[in-house]
Tab-separated table of C-alpha atoms in Angstrom:
chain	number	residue	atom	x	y	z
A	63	UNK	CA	20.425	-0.648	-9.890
A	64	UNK	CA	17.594	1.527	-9.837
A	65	UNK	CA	16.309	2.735	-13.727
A	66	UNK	CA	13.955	5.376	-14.228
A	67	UNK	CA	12.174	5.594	-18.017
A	68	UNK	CA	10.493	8.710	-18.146
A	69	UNK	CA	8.331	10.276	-21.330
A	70	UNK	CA	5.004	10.995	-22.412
A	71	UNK	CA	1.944	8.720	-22.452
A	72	UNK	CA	2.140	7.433	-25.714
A	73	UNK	CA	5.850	7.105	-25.810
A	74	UNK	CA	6.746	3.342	-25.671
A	75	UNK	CA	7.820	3.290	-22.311
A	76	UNK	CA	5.902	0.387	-21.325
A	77	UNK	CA	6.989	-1.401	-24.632
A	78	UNK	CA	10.619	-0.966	-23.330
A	79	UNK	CA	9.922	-3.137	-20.069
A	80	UNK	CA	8.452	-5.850	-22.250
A	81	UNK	CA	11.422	-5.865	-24.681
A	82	UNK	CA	13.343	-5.968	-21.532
A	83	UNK	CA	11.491	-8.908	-19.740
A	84	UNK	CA	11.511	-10.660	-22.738
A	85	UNK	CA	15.592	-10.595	-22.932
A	86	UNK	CA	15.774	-11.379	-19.494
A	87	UNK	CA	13.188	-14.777	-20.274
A	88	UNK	CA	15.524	-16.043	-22.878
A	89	UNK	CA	17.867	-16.199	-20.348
A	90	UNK	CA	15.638	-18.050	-18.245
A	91	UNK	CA	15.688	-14.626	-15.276
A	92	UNK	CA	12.773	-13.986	-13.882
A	93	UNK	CA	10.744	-10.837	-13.465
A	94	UNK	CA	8.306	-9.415	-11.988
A	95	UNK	CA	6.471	-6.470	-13.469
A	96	UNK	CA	4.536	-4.776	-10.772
A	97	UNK	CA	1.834	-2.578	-11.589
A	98	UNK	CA	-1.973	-0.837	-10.503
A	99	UNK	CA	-4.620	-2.908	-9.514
A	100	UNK	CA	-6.221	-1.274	-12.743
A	101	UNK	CA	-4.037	-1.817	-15.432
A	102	UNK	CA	-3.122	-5.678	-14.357
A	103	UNK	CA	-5.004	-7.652	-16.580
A	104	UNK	CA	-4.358	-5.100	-19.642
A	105	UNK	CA	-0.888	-5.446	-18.596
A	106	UNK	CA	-1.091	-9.589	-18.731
A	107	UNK	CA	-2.830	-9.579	-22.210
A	108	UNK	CA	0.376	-6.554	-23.542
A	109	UNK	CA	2.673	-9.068	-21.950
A	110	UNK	CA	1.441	-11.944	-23.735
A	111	UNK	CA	1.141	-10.734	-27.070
A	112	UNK	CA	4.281	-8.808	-27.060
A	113	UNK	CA	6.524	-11.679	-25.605
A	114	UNK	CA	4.596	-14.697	-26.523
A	115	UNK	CA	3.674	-17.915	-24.114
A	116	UNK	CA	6.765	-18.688	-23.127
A	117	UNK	CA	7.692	-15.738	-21.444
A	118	UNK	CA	4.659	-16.809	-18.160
A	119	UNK	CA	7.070	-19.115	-17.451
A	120	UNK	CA	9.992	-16.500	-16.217
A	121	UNK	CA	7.853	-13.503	-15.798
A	122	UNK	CA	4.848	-12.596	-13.859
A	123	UNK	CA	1.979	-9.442	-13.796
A	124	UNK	CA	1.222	-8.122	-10.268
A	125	UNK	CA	0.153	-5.209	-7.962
A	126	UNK	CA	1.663	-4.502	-4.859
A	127	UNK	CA	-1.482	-5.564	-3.176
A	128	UNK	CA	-1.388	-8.967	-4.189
A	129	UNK	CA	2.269	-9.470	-4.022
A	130	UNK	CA	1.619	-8.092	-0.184
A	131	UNK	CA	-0.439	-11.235	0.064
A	132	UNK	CA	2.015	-13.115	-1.298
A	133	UNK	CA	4.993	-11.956	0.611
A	134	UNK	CA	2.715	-12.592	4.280
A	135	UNK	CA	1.658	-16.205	3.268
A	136	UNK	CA	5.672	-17.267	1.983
A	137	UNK	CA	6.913	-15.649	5.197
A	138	UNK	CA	4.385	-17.494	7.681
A	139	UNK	CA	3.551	-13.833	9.225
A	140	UNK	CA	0.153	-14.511	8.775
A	141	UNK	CA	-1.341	-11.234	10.769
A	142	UNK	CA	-5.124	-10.856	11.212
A	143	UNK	CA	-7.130	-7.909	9.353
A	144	UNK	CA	-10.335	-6.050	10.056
A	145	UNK	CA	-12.982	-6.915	7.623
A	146	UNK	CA	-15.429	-3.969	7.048
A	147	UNK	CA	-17.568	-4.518	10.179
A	148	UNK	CA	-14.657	-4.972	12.626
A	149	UNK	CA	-13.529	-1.543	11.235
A	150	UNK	CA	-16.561	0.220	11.791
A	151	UNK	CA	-16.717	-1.697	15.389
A	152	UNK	CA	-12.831	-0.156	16.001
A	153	UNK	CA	-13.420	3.474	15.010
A	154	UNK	CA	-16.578	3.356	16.940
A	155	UNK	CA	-14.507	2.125	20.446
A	156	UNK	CA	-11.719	4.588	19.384
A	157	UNK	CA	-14.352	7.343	19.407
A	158	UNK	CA	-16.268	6.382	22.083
A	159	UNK	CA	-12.973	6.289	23.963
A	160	UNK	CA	-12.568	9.868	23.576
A	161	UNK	CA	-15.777	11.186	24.329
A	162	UNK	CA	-15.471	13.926	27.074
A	163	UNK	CA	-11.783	14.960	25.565
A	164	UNK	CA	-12.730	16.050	21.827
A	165	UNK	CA	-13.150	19.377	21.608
A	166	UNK	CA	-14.880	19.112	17.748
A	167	UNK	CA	-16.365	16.671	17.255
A	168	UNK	CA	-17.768	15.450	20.718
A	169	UNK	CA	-21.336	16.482	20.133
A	170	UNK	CA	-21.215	14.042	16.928
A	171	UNK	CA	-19.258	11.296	18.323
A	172	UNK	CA	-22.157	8.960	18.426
A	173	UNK	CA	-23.003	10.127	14.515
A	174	UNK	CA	-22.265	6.805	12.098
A	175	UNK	CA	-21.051	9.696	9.516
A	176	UNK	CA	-18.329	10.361	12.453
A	177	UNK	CA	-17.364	7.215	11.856
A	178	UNK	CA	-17.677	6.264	8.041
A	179	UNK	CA	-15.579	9.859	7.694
A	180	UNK	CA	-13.174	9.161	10.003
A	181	UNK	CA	-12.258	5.626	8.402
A	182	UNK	CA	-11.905	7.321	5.093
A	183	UNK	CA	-9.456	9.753	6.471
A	184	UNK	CA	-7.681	6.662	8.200
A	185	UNK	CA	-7.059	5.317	4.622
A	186	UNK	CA	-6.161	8.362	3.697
A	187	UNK	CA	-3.660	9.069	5.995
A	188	UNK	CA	-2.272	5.185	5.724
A	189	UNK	CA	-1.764	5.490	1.755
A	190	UNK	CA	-0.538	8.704	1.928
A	191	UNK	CA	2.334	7.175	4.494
A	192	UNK	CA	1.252	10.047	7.652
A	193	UNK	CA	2.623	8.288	10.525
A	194	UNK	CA	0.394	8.761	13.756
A	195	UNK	CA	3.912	11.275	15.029
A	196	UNK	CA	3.736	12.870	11.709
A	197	UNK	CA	5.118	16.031	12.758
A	198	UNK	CA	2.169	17.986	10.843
A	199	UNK	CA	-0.123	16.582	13.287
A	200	UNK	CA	2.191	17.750	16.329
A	201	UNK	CA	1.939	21.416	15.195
A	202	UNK	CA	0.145	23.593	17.879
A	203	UNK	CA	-1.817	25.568	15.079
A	204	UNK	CA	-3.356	22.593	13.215
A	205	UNK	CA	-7.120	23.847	15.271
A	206	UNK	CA	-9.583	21.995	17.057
A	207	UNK	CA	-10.551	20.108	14.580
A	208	UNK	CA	-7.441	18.402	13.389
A	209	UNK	CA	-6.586	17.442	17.052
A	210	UNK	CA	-9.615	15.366	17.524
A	211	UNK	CA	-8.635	14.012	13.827
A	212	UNK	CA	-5.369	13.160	15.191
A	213	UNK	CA	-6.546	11.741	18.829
A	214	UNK	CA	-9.149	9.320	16.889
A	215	UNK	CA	-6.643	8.035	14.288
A	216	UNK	CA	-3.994	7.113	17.179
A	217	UNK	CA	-7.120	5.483	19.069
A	218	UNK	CA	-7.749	3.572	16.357
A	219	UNK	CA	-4.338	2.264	15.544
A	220	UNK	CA	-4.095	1.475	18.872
A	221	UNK	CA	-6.538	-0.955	19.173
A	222	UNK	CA	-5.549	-2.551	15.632
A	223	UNK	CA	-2.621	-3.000	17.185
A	224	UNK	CA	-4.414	-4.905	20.087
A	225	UNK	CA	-6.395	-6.992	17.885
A	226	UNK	CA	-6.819	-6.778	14.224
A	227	UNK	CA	-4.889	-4.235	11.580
A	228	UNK	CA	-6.722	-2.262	9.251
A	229	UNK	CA	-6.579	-3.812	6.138
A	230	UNK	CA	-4.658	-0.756	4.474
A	231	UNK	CA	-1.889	-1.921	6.627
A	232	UNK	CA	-1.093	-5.403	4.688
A	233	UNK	CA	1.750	-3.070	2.676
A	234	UNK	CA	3.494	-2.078	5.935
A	235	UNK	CA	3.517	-5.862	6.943
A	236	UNK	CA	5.048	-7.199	3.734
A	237	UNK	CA	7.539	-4.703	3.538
A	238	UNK	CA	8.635	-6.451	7.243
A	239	UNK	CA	8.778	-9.500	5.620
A	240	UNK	CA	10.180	-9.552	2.505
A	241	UNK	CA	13.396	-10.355	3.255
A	242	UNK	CA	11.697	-14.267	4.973
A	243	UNK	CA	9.631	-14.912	2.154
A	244	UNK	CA	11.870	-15.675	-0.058
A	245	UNK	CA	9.705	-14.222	-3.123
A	246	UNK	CA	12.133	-11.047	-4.474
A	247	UNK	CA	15.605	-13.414	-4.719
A	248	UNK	CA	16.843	-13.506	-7.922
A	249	UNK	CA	13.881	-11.470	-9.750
A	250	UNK	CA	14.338	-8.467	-11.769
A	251	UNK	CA	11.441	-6.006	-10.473
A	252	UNK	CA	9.749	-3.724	-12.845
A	253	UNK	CA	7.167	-1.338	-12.039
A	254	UNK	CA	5.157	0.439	-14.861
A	255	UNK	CA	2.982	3.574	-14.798
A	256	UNK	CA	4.283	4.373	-11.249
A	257	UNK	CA	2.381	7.506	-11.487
A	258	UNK	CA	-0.852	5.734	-10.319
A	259	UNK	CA	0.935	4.567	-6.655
A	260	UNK	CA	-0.273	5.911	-3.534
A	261	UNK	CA	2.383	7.656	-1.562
A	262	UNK	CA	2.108	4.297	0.771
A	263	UNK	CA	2.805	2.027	-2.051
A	264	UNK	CA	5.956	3.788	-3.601
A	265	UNK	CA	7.268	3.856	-0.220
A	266	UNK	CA	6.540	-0.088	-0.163
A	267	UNK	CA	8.046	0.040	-3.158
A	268	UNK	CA	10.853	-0.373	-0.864
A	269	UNK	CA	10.641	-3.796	-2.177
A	270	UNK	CA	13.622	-2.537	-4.768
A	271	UNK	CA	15.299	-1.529	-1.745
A	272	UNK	CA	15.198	-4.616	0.568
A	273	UNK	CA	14.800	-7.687	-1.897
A	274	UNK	CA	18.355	-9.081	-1.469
């Protein structure tokens, strides 16, 4: 069953999960509260002091890119990621690889601020969940400009998928494998200050979805 506890900042909403997680540890049920990577060691120190010690032992603070870790290592898919130079490297061969064919950007393909701007927009695209056949970037009248947008970010996620993914990706890959790790059986999932979440992460947050 999916809950939603809406109200203003201020309003004890996040006092309600803890009064709730606390229940749920005197029964000896585990949760999991998930939240930003900001907020998680405020959240640990609220959790503590609200529910005591004793509740570390049934529940547990996390973001969704650390229980993405999590879910990869219990499931054995253990998928190799860019590190910052191997992404730079990639977007450089996906640009390179359409020299001759952009129609915007070709006289600045060999620019590094091609590249540094087109890896933001990667990220961009990847947390905001635009799928390479988004239909937005299908539309005859996005320009010139978006095209060669579009042509370099399939390029590139073409040749992660050849060698390495972009690390932005690690959320797509647990969400594959939640179901073999093991992790989300029997655990009551929480998620506080949602509000923060990329659009990639509440779609991850498919977690609530696939867990059984």
């Amino acid at each position: 069953m999916l809950r939603l506890i809406l109200g203003p900042a201020g309003s004890g909403k996040s006092r309600l999960l803890y009064n709730q997680i606390s229940a749920l540890s005197e029964k000896g049920e585990q949760s999991l509260l998930i939240v930003p990577d900001s907020m998680s060691h405020l959240a640990e120190r609220r959790l503590l002091l609200h529910c005591g010690n004793r509740v570390s032992r049934y529940a547990r603070v996390c973001t969704l890119s650390r229980l993405a870790g999590d879910i990869l290592a219990a499931s054995g898919d253990k998928p190799a990621f860019l590190d910052a130079g191997g992404r730079v490297l990639s977007m450089y061969r996906a640009i390179s690889s359409l020299r001759g064919r952009l129609r915007y950007f070709d006289e600045r393909a060999e620019r590094p601020s091609l590249v540094s701007a087109m890896l933001d927009t990667v990220n961009e695209f990847i947390f905001s969940g635009v799928e390479e056949d988004h239909p937005a970037l299908n539309n005859p009248a996005i320009g010139a400009k978006m095209e060669d947008i579009r042509d370099i970010y399939r390029a590139y996620m073409d040749i992660c998928r050849a060698s390495s993914l972009d690390p932005a990706q690690a959320l797509d890959k647990a969400r594959e494998n939640i179901r073999a790790s093991g992790l989300m059986h029997s655990k009551h999932l929480f998620f506080d200050d949602f509000s923060a979440y990329s659009q990639q992460k509440m779609r991850k947050s498919g977690l609530l979805r696939r867990k059984k």
